Tab-separated table of C-alpha atoms and ligand atoms in Angstrom:
chain	number	residue	atom	x	y	z
A	1	UNK	CA	-0.482	-0.132	-0.103
A	2	UNK	CA	2.971	2.234	0.378
A	3	UNK	CA	3.775	1.846	-3.166
A	4	UNK	CA	0.652	2.884	-3.971
A	5	UNK	CA	0.186	5.967	-1.763
A	6	UNK	CA	3.524	6.946	-3.637
A	7	UNK	CA	1.174	6.779	-7.249
A	8	UNK	CA	-1.382	9.013	-5.574
A	9	UNK	CA	0.746	11.830	-4.113
A	10	UNK	CA	0.096	14.141	-7.342
A	11	UNK	CA	-3.497	14.030	-6.364
A	12	UNK	CA	-2.524	15.574	-2.740
A	13	UNK	CA	-2.865	19.025	-2.495
A	14	UNK	CA	-1.576	20.394	0.794
A	15	UNK	CA	-3.275	23.678	2.615
A	16	UNK	CA	-0.094	25.669	1.390
A	17	UNK	CA	-0.529	24.391	-2.969
A	18	UNK	CA	-4.495	25.403	-2.329
A	19	UNK	CA	-3.426	28.771	-1.205
A	20	UNK	CA	-1.602	29.487	-4.422
A	21	UNK	CA	-4.640	27.853	-6.379
A	22	UNK	CA	-6.506	30.390	-4.556
A	23	UNK	CA	-4.012	33.464	-5.202
A	24	UNK	CA	-4.236	32.509	-8.841
A	25	UNK	CA	-7.487	32.244	-8.880
A	26	UNK	CA	-8.071	35.759	-7.631
A	27	UNK	CA	-6.030	37.709	-10.005
A	28	UNK	CA	-7.715	35.610	-12.687
A	29	UNK	CA	-11.237	37.005	-11.450
A	30	UNK	CA	-9.657	40.248	-11.950
A	31	UNK	CA	-8.930	39.506	-15.224
A	32	UNK	CA	-12.260	38.300	-16.268
A	33	UNK	CA	-14.115	41.551	-15.063
A	34	UNK	CA	-11.875	44.097	-16.691
A	35	UNK	CA	-12.729	45.985	-19.568
A	36	UNK	CA	-9.499	45.093	-21.866
A	37	UNK	CA	-8.356	42.081	-20.218
A	38	UNK	CA	-11.591	40.027	-20.282
A	39	UNK	CA	-11.292	38.769	-24.125
A	40	UNK	CA	-8.479	36.427	-23.239
A	41	UNK	CA	-9.509	35.231	-19.765
A	42	UNK	CA	-9.509	31.505	-18.821
A	43	UNK	CA	-12.364	32.460	-16.190
A	44	UNK	CA	-14.669	34.434	-17.777
A	45	UNK	CA	-16.468	36.408	-15.111
A	46	UNK	CA	-19.758	36.586	-17.293
A	47	UNK	CA	-22.129	39.633	-16.216
A	48	UNK	CA	-25.684	37.702	-15.473
A	49	UNK	CA	-27.535	41.504	-15.354
A	50	UNK	CA	-29.385	40.170	-12.072
A	51	UNK	CA	-29.011	42.630	-9.548
A	52	UNK	CA	-31.126	42.025	-7.069
A	53	UNK	CA	-31.401	38.861	-4.921
A	54	UNK	CA	-34.903	38.202	-3.984
A	55	UNK	CA	-36.488	40.379	-0.923
A	56	UNK	CA	-39.434	38.286	-0.115
A	57	UNK	CA	-42.218	40.121	-1.706
A	58	UNK	CA	-42.179	38.393	-5.351
A	59	UNK	CA	-45.413	36.853	-6.257
A	60	UNK	CA	-47.110	35.539	-9.743
A	61	UNK	CA	-46.817	32.434	-11.964
A	62	UNK	CA	-43.644	31.729	-14.104
A	63	UNK	CA	-43.190	29.284	-16.645
A	64	UNK	CA	-39.571	27.596	-16.081
A	65	UNK	CA	-36.983	25.686	-18.933
A	66	UNK	CA	-34.008	23.747	-17.224
A	67	UNK	CA	-31.564	22.529	-19.642
A	68	UNK	CA	-28.088	21.400	-18.337
A	69	UNK	CA	-27.815	18.683	-17.866
A	70	UNK	CA	-28.892	15.092	-20.325
A	71	UNK	CA	-32.663	16.044	-19.428
A	72	UNK	CA	-34.883	18.822	-20.410
A	73	UNK	CA	-37.481	20.008	-17.844
A	74	UNK	CA	-40.327	22.666	-17.927
A	75	UNK	CA	-41.966	23.882	-14.802
A	76	UNK	CA	-44.870	25.707	-13.576
A	77	UNK	CA	-43.902	27.636	-10.662
A	78	UNK	CA	-46.050	29.602	-8.440
A	79	UNK	CA	-44.369	32.093	-5.442
A	80	UNK	CA	-46.528	33.265	-3.077
A	81	UNK	CA	-45.585	36.429	-0.973
A	82	UNK	CA	-48.232	35.650	1.739
A	83	UNK	CA	-46.429	32.443	2.402
A	84	UNK	CA	-42.495	33.453	0.707
A	85	UNK	CA	-43.034	29.891	-0.623
A	86	UNK	CA	-42.294	28.797	-4.501
A	87	UNK	CA	-44.244	25.674	-5.262
A	88	UNK	CA	-44.093	23.705	-8.184
A	89	UNK	CA	-47.069	23.873	-9.822
A	90	UNK	CA	-46.177	20.792	-11.832
A	91	UNK	CA	-43.288	19.979	-14.498
A	92	UNK	CA	-42.436	17.732	-16.908
A	93	UNK	CA	-39.101	15.928	-18.449
A	94	UNK	CA	-37.900	14.993	-21.352
A	95	UNK	CA	-34.304	12.971	-22.009
A	96	UNK	CA	-32.209	14.223	-23.911
A	97	UNK	CA	-31.006	11.294	-26.518
A	98	UNK	CA	-27.175	11.055	-27.598
A	99	UNK	CA	-28.099	12.133	-30.750
A	100	UNK	CA	-29.730	15.498	-29.761
A	101	UNK	CA	-26.394	16.162	-27.731
A	102	UNK	CA	-24.538	15.597	-30.343
A	103	UNK	CA	-26.892	16.417	-33.476
A	104	UNK	CA	-27.869	19.638	-34.940
A	105	UNK	CA	-28.873	22.702	-32.947
A	106	UNK	CA	-32.033	23.245	-35.031
A	107	UNK	CA	-32.487	19.171	-33.721
A	108	UNK	CA	-32.227	20.561	-29.984
A	109	UNK	CA	-34.483	23.149	-30.188
A	110	UNK	CA	-36.804	21.512	-32.087
A	111	UNK	CA	-36.628	18.786	-29.140
A	112	UNK	CA	-37.298	21.502	-26.471
A	113	UNK	CA	-39.773	23.253	-28.127
A	114	UNK	CA	-41.920	19.897	-28.942
A	115	UNK	CA	-41.492	19.387	-25.167
A	116	UNK	CA	-42.957	22.507	-23.982
A	117	UNK	CA	-45.512	22.114	-25.998
A	118	UNK	CA	-47.022	18.891	-24.784
A	119	UNK	CA	-46.546	20.535	-21.374
A	120	UNK	CA	-48.684	23.682	-22.365
A	121	UNK	CA	-51.192	21.406	-23.692
A	122	UNK	CA	-51.562	19.492	-20.481
A	123	UNK	CA	-51.712	22.084	-17.778
A	124	UNK	CA	-54.063	24.162	-20.305
A	125	UNK	CA	-51.320	26.972	-20.399
A	126	UNK	CA	-51.397	27.566	-24.241
A	127	UNK	CA	-54.205	30.728	-24.267
A	128	UNK	CA	-51.992	32.376	-21.162
A	129	UNK	CA	-48.220	33.838	-21.942
A	130	UNK	CA	-46.430	33.454	-18.785
A	131	UNK	CA	-42.933	35.230	-18.124
A	132	UNK	CA	-40.247	32.612	-18.868
A	133	UNK	CA	-37.255	31.970	-17.383
A	134	UNK	CA	-34.764	29.636	-19.179
A	135	UNK	CA	-31.649	27.935	-17.034
A	136	UNK	CA	-29.107	27.497	-19.861
A	137	UNK	CA	-26.459	25.881	-17.908
A	138	UNK	CA	-23.675	26.431	-19.850
A	139	UNK	CA	-21.261	29.922	-20.482
A	140	UNK	CA	-23.317	32.627	-22.200
A	141	UNK	CA	-21.836	35.936	-22.770
A	142	UNK	CA	-25.051	38.015	-22.003
A	143	UNK	CA	-25.860	40.972	-23.581
A	144	UNK	CA	-29.206	41.654	-21.869
A	145	UNK	CA	-31.667	39.586	-19.507
A	146	UNK	CA	-33.417	38.085	-22.399
A	147	UNK	CA	-30.114	38.044	-25.404
A	148	UNK	CA	-27.602	34.958	-24.444
A	149	UNK	CA	-24.805	34.379	-26.782
A	150	UNK	CA	-23.411	30.569	-26.334
A	151	UNK	CA	-19.312	30.619	-26.289
A	152	UNK	CA	-19.161	27.202	-25.966
A	153	UNK	CA	-20.635	23.732	-25.237
A	154	UNK	CA	-19.358	22.118	-21.816
A	155	UNK	CA	-20.438	19.022	-20.388
A	156	UNK	CA	-20.594	16.443	-23.339
A	157	UNK	CA	-23.189	18.729	-25.379
A	158	UNK	CA	-21.795	19.468	-29.197
A	159	UNK	CA	-25.097	20.883	-31.241
A	160	UNK	CA	-23.702	22.057	-33.940
A	161	UNK	CA	-24.943	25.941	-35.382
A	162	UNK	CA	-25.609	27.029	-31.862
A	163	UNK	CA	-22.061	28.330	-30.214
A	164	UNK	CA	-21.969	32.011	-31.333
A	165	UNK	CA	-25.731	32.417	-31.484
A	166	UNK	CA	-28.365	33.587	-29.397
A	167	UNK	CA	-29.814	30.731	-27.715
A	168	UNK	CA	-32.991	33.068	-26.776
A	169	UNK	CA	-33.585	33.581	-30.685
A	170	UNK	CA	-33.214	29.530	-31.285
A	171	UNK	CA	-35.844	28.684	-28.841
A	172	UNK	CA	-37.781	31.153	-30.443
A	173	UNK	CA	-37.742	30.407	-34.227
A	174	UNK	CA	-38.200	27.024	-33.352
A	175	UNK	CA	-41.514	27.460	-31.543
A	176	UNK	CA	-42.383	29.669	-34.571
A	177	UNK	CA	-41.528	26.587	-36.848
A	178	UNK	CA	-43.680	24.665	-34.837
A	179	UNK	CA	-46.362	27.753	-34.972
A	180	UNK	CA	-48.935	26.552	-32.205
A	181	UNK	CA	-47.823	28.322	-29.820
A	182	UNK	CA	-45.775	31.528	-28.698
A	183	UNK	CA	-44.150	32.867	-25.735
A	184	UNK	CA	-43.411	36.340	-24.234
A	185	UNK	CA	-40.164	37.532	-22.453
A	186	UNK	CA	-37.362	35.318	-21.637
A	187	UNK	CA	-34.849	35.726	-19.095
A	188	UNK	CA	-31.766	33.247	-19.585
A	189	UNK	CA	-30.545	32.344	-16.202
A	190	UNK	CA	-27.243	30.254	-15.551
A	191	UNK	CA	-28.004	27.545	-13.449
A	192	UNK	CA	-25.697	28.860	-10.642
A	193	UNK	CA	-28.165	31.547	-10.401
A	194	UNK	CA	-30.682	29.565	-10.437
A	195	UNK	CA	-29.577	28.178	-7.761
A	196	UNK	CA	-28.479	31.281	-5.586
A	197	UNK	CA	-32.222	33.045	-6.241
A	198	UNK	CA	-34.060	30.121	-5.248
A	199	UNK	CA	-31.632	29.681	-2.066
A	200	UNK	CA	-32.219	33.574	-1.556
A	201	UNK	CA	-35.900	33.609	-1.431
A	202	UNK	CA	-35.460	31.091	1.709
A	203	UNK	CA	-32.601	33.598	3.363
A	204	UNK	CA	-31.805	36.530	1.760
A	205	UNK	CA	-27.941	36.648	2.962
A	206	UNK	CA	-27.122	34.162	0.639
A	207	UNK	CA	-25.334	36.080	-2.098
A	208	UNK	CA	-23.114	33.211	-4.105
A	209	UNK	CA	-24.636	29.943	-6.212
A	210	UNK	CA	-22.625	27.211	-6.352
A	211	UNK	CA	-22.850	23.937	-8.771
A	212	UNK	CA	-20.684	20.609	-8.524
A	213	UNK	CA	-22.601	18.464	-10.467
A	214	UNK	CA	-22.264	16.775	-13.689
A	215	UNK	CA	-19.779	20.267	-14.237
A	216	UNK	CA	-19.279	23.055	-11.841
A	217	UNK	CA	-19.445	26.314	-11.396
A	218	UNK	CA	-20.760	29.304	-9.014
A	219	UNK	CA	-21.684	33.352	-9.117
A	220	UNK	CA	-21.622	35.916	-6.652
A	221	UNK	CA	-22.639	39.275	-6.601
A	222	UNK	CA	-19.973	41.786	-7.199
A	223	UNK	CA	-20.182	45.522	-7.115
A	224	UNK	CA	-21.121	47.002	-10.415
A	225	UNK	CA	-17.862	49.463	-9.913
A	226	UNK	CA	-15.689	46.459	-10.439
A	227	UNK	CA	-18.035	45.583	-13.960
A	228	UNK	CA	-15.833	47.339	-16.092
A	229	UNK	CA	-17.636	45.731	-18.776
A	230	UNK	CA	-21.160	46.961	-17.706
A	231	UNK	CA	-22.131	50.714	-17.565
A	232	UNK	CA	-23.118	51.841	-14.327
A	233	UNK	CA	-21.372	52.155	-11.058
A	234	UNK	CA	-23.843	52.198	-9.190
A	235	UNK	CA	-25.186	48.471	-6.884
A	236	UNK	CA	-24.628	45.340	-7.507
A	237	UNK	CA	-24.471	42.776	-10.416
A	238	UNK	CA	-24.292	39.364	-10.227
A	239	UNK	CA	-21.171	37.916	-12.096
A	240	UNK	CA	-21.127	34.159	-13.449
A	241	UNK	CA	-17.995	33.443	-12.756
A	242	UNK	CA	-17.396	29.931	-15.262
A	243	UNK	CA	-14.159	28.749	-13.174
A	244	UNK	CA	-14.858	25.472	-15.036
A	245	UNK	CA	-12.639	27.189	-17.466
A	246	UNK	CA	-9.956	28.152	-14.789
A	247	UNK	CA	-6.404	26.816	-15.845
A	248	UNK	CA	-7.308	27.124	-19.958
A	249	UNK	CA	-4.371	28.869	-20.176
A	250	UNK	CA	-1.878	26.338	-18.534
A	251	UNK	CA	-2.150	28.424	-15.358
A	252	UNK	CA	-2.639	24.999	-13.347
A	253	UNK	CA	0.180	23.005	-15.534
A	254	UNK	CA	2.179	22.016	-12.031
A	255	UNK	CA	-1.062	20.099	-10.439
A	256	UNK	CA	-2.481	18.587	-13.283
A	257	UNK	CA	-1.434	14.835	-13.093
A	258	UNK	CA	-1.163	12.792	-15.857
A	259	UNK	CA	-4.420	11.107	-15.775
A	260	UNK	CA	-6.030	14.463	-16.169
A	261	UNK	CA	-4.371	14.839	-19.302
A	262	UNK	CA	-5.582	11.702	-20.646
A	263	UNK	CA	-8.946	12.665	-19.769
A	264	UNK	CA	-8.958	16.127	-21.710
A	265	UNK	CA	-7.368	14.654	-24.457
A	266	UNK	CA	-9.924	12.324	-25.292
A	267	UNK	CA	-12.602	14.668	-23.978
A	268	UNK	CA	-14.953	15.784	-27.074
A	269	UNK	CA	-13.681	19.484	-25.727
A	270	UNK	CA	-10.076	18.883	-25.194
A	271	UNK	CA	-7.767	22.134	-23.976
A	272	UNK	CA	-10.709	23.970	-22.033
A	273	UNK	CA	-12.330	23.381	-18.934
A	274	UNK	CA	-9.600	22.379	-17.131
A	275	UNK	CA	-10.761	22.984	-13.870
A	276	UNK	CA	-14.230	21.414	-14.175
A	277	UNK	CA	-12.274	18.258	-15.342
A	278	UNK	CA	-10.589	17.573	-12.205
A	279	UNK	CA	-13.677	18.251	-10.144
A	280	UNK	CA	-16.846	17.577	-11.781
A	281	UNK	CA	-19.113	14.546	-12.028
A	282	UNK	CA	-18.632	13.752	-15.595
A	283	UNK	CA	-14.721	13.153	-15.333
A	284	UNK	CA	-13.978	12.162	-11.806
A	285	UNK	CA	-15.175	8.254	-12.613
A	286	UNK	CA	-12.531	8.654	-15.565
A	287	UNK	CA	-10.063	9.448	-13.633
A	288	UNK	CA	-10.429	6.643	-10.979
A	289	UNK	CA	-10.162	4.325	-14.114
A	290	UNK	CA	-7.234	5.412	-15.095
A	291	UNK	CA	-5.223	5.206	-12.126
A	292	UNK	CA	-7.254	1.751	-11.529
A	293	UNK	CA	-5.487	0.854	-14.962
A	294	UNK	CA	-1.999	2.377	-14.041
A	295	UNK	CA	-2.290	0.268	-10.557
A	296	UNK	CA	-3.207	-2.768	-11.870
A	297	UNK	CA	-0.722	-2.482	-14.905
A	298	UNK	CA	2.193	-1.729	-12.028
A	299	UNK	CA	0.785	-5.111	-10.608
A	300	UNK	CA	-0.466	-3.122	-7.350
A	301	UNK	CA	-3.995	-4.451	-8.124
A	302	UNK	CA	-6.285	-7.146	-9.142
A	303	UNK	CA	-3.217	-9.402	-9.870
A	304	UNK	CA	-2.115	-7.058	-12.912
A	305	UNK	CA	-5.201	-8.534	-14.233
A	306	UNK	CA	-7.320	-5.906	-16.180
A	307	UNK	CA	-11.162	-6.765	-17.431
A	308	UNK	CA	-12.752	-5.900	-20.520
A	309	UNK	CA	-14.858	-3.323	-18.696
A	310	UNK	CA	-12.015	-1.808	-16.750
A	311	UNK	CA	-10.196	-0.876	-20.132
A	312	UNK	CA	-13.508	0.651	-21.739
A	313	UNK	CA	-13.644	4.540	-21.420
A	314	UNK	CA	-16.116	5.933	-19.040
A	315	UNK	CA	-17.544	2.446	-17.734
A	316	UNK	CA	-16.093	3.579	-14.135
A	317	UNK	CA	-19.160	6.048	-12.933
A	318	UNK	CA	-19.022	8.656	-10.934
A	319	UNK	CA	-21.593	7.071	-8.796
A	320	UNK	CA	-19.335	4.447	-7.745
A	321	UNK	CA	-17.139	6.767	-6.271
A	322	UNK	CA	-19.543	7.504	-3.252
A	323	UNK	CA	-21.097	4.122	-3.317
A	324	UNK	CA	-17.922	2.592	-2.677
A	325	UNK	CA	-16.513	5.129	-0.036
A	326	UNK	CA	-19.992	4.322	1.379
A	327	UNK	CA	-18.502	0.772	2.395
A	328	UNK	CA	-16.407	-2.130	1.378
A	329	UNK	CA	-19.314	-4.193	0.416
A	330	UNK	CA	-20.456	-1.632	-2.478
A	331	UNK	CA	-16.465	-1.682	-3.260
A	332	UNK	CA	-16.996	-5.529	-3.540
A	333	UNK	CA	-20.093	-5.707	-5.044
A	334	UNK	CA	-18.380	-3.028	-8.083
A	335	UNK	CA	-15.744	-4.934	-8.225
A	336	UNK	CA	-17.203	-8.004	-9.360
A	337	UNK	CA	-19.601	-6.170	-12.074
A	338	UNK	CA	-16.477	-5.073	-13.848
A	339	UNK	CA	-15.628	-8.065	-14.242
A	340	UNK	CA	-12.422	-8.278	-12.029
A	341	UNK	CA	-11.340	-10.758	-9.709
A	342	UNK	CA	-10.120	-8.992	-6.043
A	343	UNK	CA	-9.384	-9.721	-2.750
A	344	UNK	CA	-9.650	-7.235	0.513
A	345	UNK	CA	-6.308	-5.797	-0.109
A	346	UNK	CA	-7.928	-4.615	-3.777
A	347	UNK	CA	-11.138	-3.597	-2.287
A	348	UNK	CA	-8.756	-1.180	0.285
A	349	UNK	CA	-6.651	0.328	-2.582
A	350	UNK	CA	-9.636	0.960	-4.393
A	351	UNK	CA	-11.391	2.619	-1.771
A	352	UNK	CA	-8.245	4.773	-1.120
A	353	UNK	CA	-8.552	5.908	-4.626
A	354	UNK	CA	-12.016	7.503	-4.954
A	355	UNK	CA	-11.191	8.767	-1.228
A	356	UNK	CA	-8.014	10.590	-2.679
A	357	UNK	CA	-9.935	11.363	-6.493
A	358	UNK	CA	-13.274	12.832	-4.626
A	359	UNK	CA	-11.144	14.899	-1.806
A	360	UNK	CA	-9.404	16.549	-4.204
A	361	UNK	CA	-12.412	17.652	-6.196
A	362	UNK	CA	-13.363	18.736	-2.695
A	363	UNK	CA	-10.010	20.903	-1.839
A	364	UNK	CA	-10.203	22.544	-5.075
A	365	UNK	CA	-13.784	23.640	-5.128
A	366	UNK	CA	-13.068	24.654	-1.275
A	367	UNK	CA	-10.512	27.120	-2.690
A	368	UNK	CA	-12.393	28.758	-5.083
A	369	UNK	CA	-15.183	29.051	-3.023
A	370	UNK	CA	-12.613	30.868	-0.323
A	371	UNK	CA	-11.374	33.268	-3.284
A	372	UNK	CA	-14.981	34.442	-4.143
A	373	UNK	CA	-16.103	34.655	-0.457
A	374	UNK	CA	-13.238	36.717	0.593
A	375	UNK	CA	-13.429	38.732	-2.552
A	376	UNK	CA	-16.914	39.769	-1.254
A	377	UNK	CA	-15.157	40.578	2.216
A	378	UNK	CA	-12.712	42.965	0.396
A	379	UNK	CA	-15.085	44.390	-1.378
A	380	UNK	CA	-17.512	45.928	1.256
A	381	UNK	CA	-14.285	46.469	3.748
A	382	UNK	CA	-15.554	44.390	6.501
A	383	UNK	CA	-12.898	42.680	8.741
A	384	UNK	CA	-15.006	39.615	8.731
A	385	UNK	CA	-18.190	38.557	6.567
A	386	UNK	CA	-20.925	36.247	6.938
A	387	UNK	CA	-22.518	34.787	4.240
A	388	UNK	CA	-24.668	32.125	2.670
A	389	UNK	CA	-23.799	30.153	-0.466
A	390	UNK	CA	-26.687	28.408	-2.352
A	391	UNK	CA	-25.663	24.802	-3.403
A	392	UNK	CA	-26.776	21.971	-5.798
A	393	UNK	CA	-25.305	18.808	-7.639
A	394	UNK	CA	-25.046	15.318	-7.281
A	395	UNK	CA	-21.530	15.520	-6.304
A	396	UNK	CA	-21.845	17.664	-3.557
A	397	UNK	CA	-24.947	16.136	-2.272
A	398	UNK	CA	-22.862	12.598	-2.441
A	399	UNK	CA	-19.887	14.250	-0.997
A	400	UNK	CA	-20.642	17.250	1.886
A	401	UNK	CA	-16.441	16.773	2.377
A	402	UNK	CA	-15.736	20.398	1.560
A	403	UNK	CA	-17.202	22.101	4.679
A	404	UNK	CA	-14.412	21.171	7.115
A	405	UNK	CA	-11.452	22.594	4.759
A	406	UNK	CA	-13.269	26.063	4.003
A	407	UNK	CA	-12.382	27.074	7.442
A	408	UNK	CA	-8.432	27.132	7.486
A	409	UNK	CA	-8.650	28.682	3.791
A	410	UNK	CA	-11.313	31.531	4.798
A	411	UNK	CA	-10.168	32.648	8.442
A	412	UNK	CA	-11.826	35.921	8.487
A	413	UNK	CA	-15.483	34.536	6.829
A	414	UNK	CA	-18.223	32.290	8.465
A	415	UNK	CA	-19.861	30.338	5.526
A	416	UNK	CA	-23.272	28.736	5.743
A	417	UNK	CA	-24.289	26.188	2.957
A	418	UNK	CA	-27.777	26.101	1.966
A	419	UNK	CA	-28.375	22.789	-0.436
A	420	UNK	CA	-31.108	24.327	-2.938
A	421	UNK	CA	-34.086	21.794	-3.669
A	422	UNK	CA	-34.913	22.065	-7.714
A	423	UNK	CA	-32.649	25.570	-7.750
A	424	UNK	CA	-31.952	25.365	-11.307
A	425	UNK	CA	-36.226	25.300	-12.273
A	426	UNK	CA	-37.447	27.304	-9.588
A	427	UNK	CA	-34.660	29.816	-9.697
A	428	UNK	CA	-35.486	30.909	-13.301
A	429	UNK	CA	-38.690	31.638	-12.095
A	430	UNK	CA	-37.189	33.835	-9.570
A	431	UNK	CA	-35.201	35.300	-11.960
A	432	UNK	CA	-38.230	36.635	-13.741
A	433	UNK	CA	-40.156	37.548	-10.256
A	434	UNK	CA	-37.448	39.867	-8.695
A	435	UNK	CA	-37.584	41.678	-12.515
A	436	UNK	CA	-40.738	42.063	-12.035
A	437	UNK	CA	-40.522	43.139	-8.636
A	438	UNK	CA	-37.886	45.978	-9.668
A	439	UNK	CA	-40.032	46.760	-12.602
A	440	UNK	CA	-43.121	47.448	-10.967
A	441	UNK	CA	-41.278	49.576	-8.484
A	442	UNK	CA	-39.578	51.464	-11.176
A	443	UNK	CA	-40.790	54.877	-12.455
A	444	UNK	CA	-42.178	54.870	-15.709
A	445	UNK	CA	-38.903	56.477	-17.385
A	446	UNK	CA	-36.901	54.361	-15.356
A	447	UNK	CA	-38.685	51.222	-16.613
A	448	UNK	CA	-37.802	52.503	-20.394
A	449	UNK	CA	-34.011	52.194	-19.760
A	450	UNK	CA	-34.010	48.566	-17.660
A	451	UNK	CA	-37.061	47.073	-19.498
A	452	UNK	CA	-34.300	44.541	-20.639
A	453	UNK	CA	-32.115	44.894	-18.190
A	454	UNK	CA	-33.743	43.881	-14.412
B	501	BGC	C1	-20.969	25.068	-17.486
B	501	BGC	C2	-21.554	26.327	-16.166
B	501	BGC	C3	-22.365	25.725	-15.297
B	501	BGC	C4	-22.060	24.036	-14.967
B	501	BGC	C5	-22.810	23.687	-13.655
B	501	BGC	C6	-20.507	23.758	-16.717
B	501	BGC	O1	-20.350	23.058	-17.757
B	501	BGC	O2	-19.759	25.770	-18.176
B	501	BGC	O3	-22.311	27.349	-17.433
B	501	BGC	O4	-22.560	26.418	-14.337
B	501	BGC	O5	-21.052	23.592	-15.982
B	501	BGC	O6	-23.694	22.951	-14.671
């Protein structure tokens, strides 16, 4: 086992190293916010045009669309002021088959429009035009709240003809091709923003949203005076950091392992989303598989015998990691299913590999989150900051390991984590609801200038 530990050494990041990573991210965030530096920045720091978190007085009925993983969802959400509650009235799930994830943009949006049509029919909503929030969990250059240009696909999507295009326009075109219903205003939302906003309705100190699921990312409320790419100095704006792209300019070269490099090279988007590939669910299982392969080749596992399954890309699912960490019994079952001949030492080594990879993921996320929290503290000139982070994503929910390491990284901040329930769906409705609240409290001339810019 001592030799095994040596092979896992490159994955173990000391507190000192995490602080170095955090300092690099701090610099990259500043670069991403800058007027002249953002074009080349690895961490994109995208303005979201969301200028306020909920204050509890929002109300109304909304539609929410949610696209970010292998499913697309439509929801009908009611926000009730009296009870400060957001209620999901109903929802529908449509699977996005692999052919569509890798097909044309037209096919993707036709599929979405068809799913929406079915839902509106089932709810008898075709006559009404409810305000709509669209959670689209990919990096987008937002021009206005309803104009959002896809920068690039991530997380296994690669539909042609969408990068560089306005997603709202593509959705509207697909709906017009059908011609059986229409939509009015659409607010475009990243899932991190949705998560922050839905948690913000329960806890008004929530000003950060974080996702560790298939992909990873975070958003937070930044001072407008620091958002150099958007006119205006007053108030705040939510920034979608797109921290998944951290390291795309080579800045994380010293912590990348040979396994990370293989994962990147064999992914459908090599060279991009370096940080995400060390952290999120889409990749963790594959990193573990590659490490197990290497240890087997070195005769440190399974008596040197690799099974066909273990040799095949992506057969070691990310969910196996938390299952194996939960108990050796699970480990034994999974190894048998993967066609491996194992003994007790093998099962223990596999568990050690899983723990190492998931704890690196948690520690890197903690370092990145610490950077954001401390930035908010410094922005406000405070010696101490108490804040709440809305979190979502299966990897986080299965690995709440992150919290203990946080304290060492942010000694001046106290962080509360609020796990979001259905954040990316309900949050889109909440963004729309806050927009409406702001609109109804503005004078006519202000409305004129801010109608597309909540
Ligand atoms: C996307 C982000 C998203 C994150 C979590 C990343 O791949 O670039 O926009 O927030 O995944 O879903």
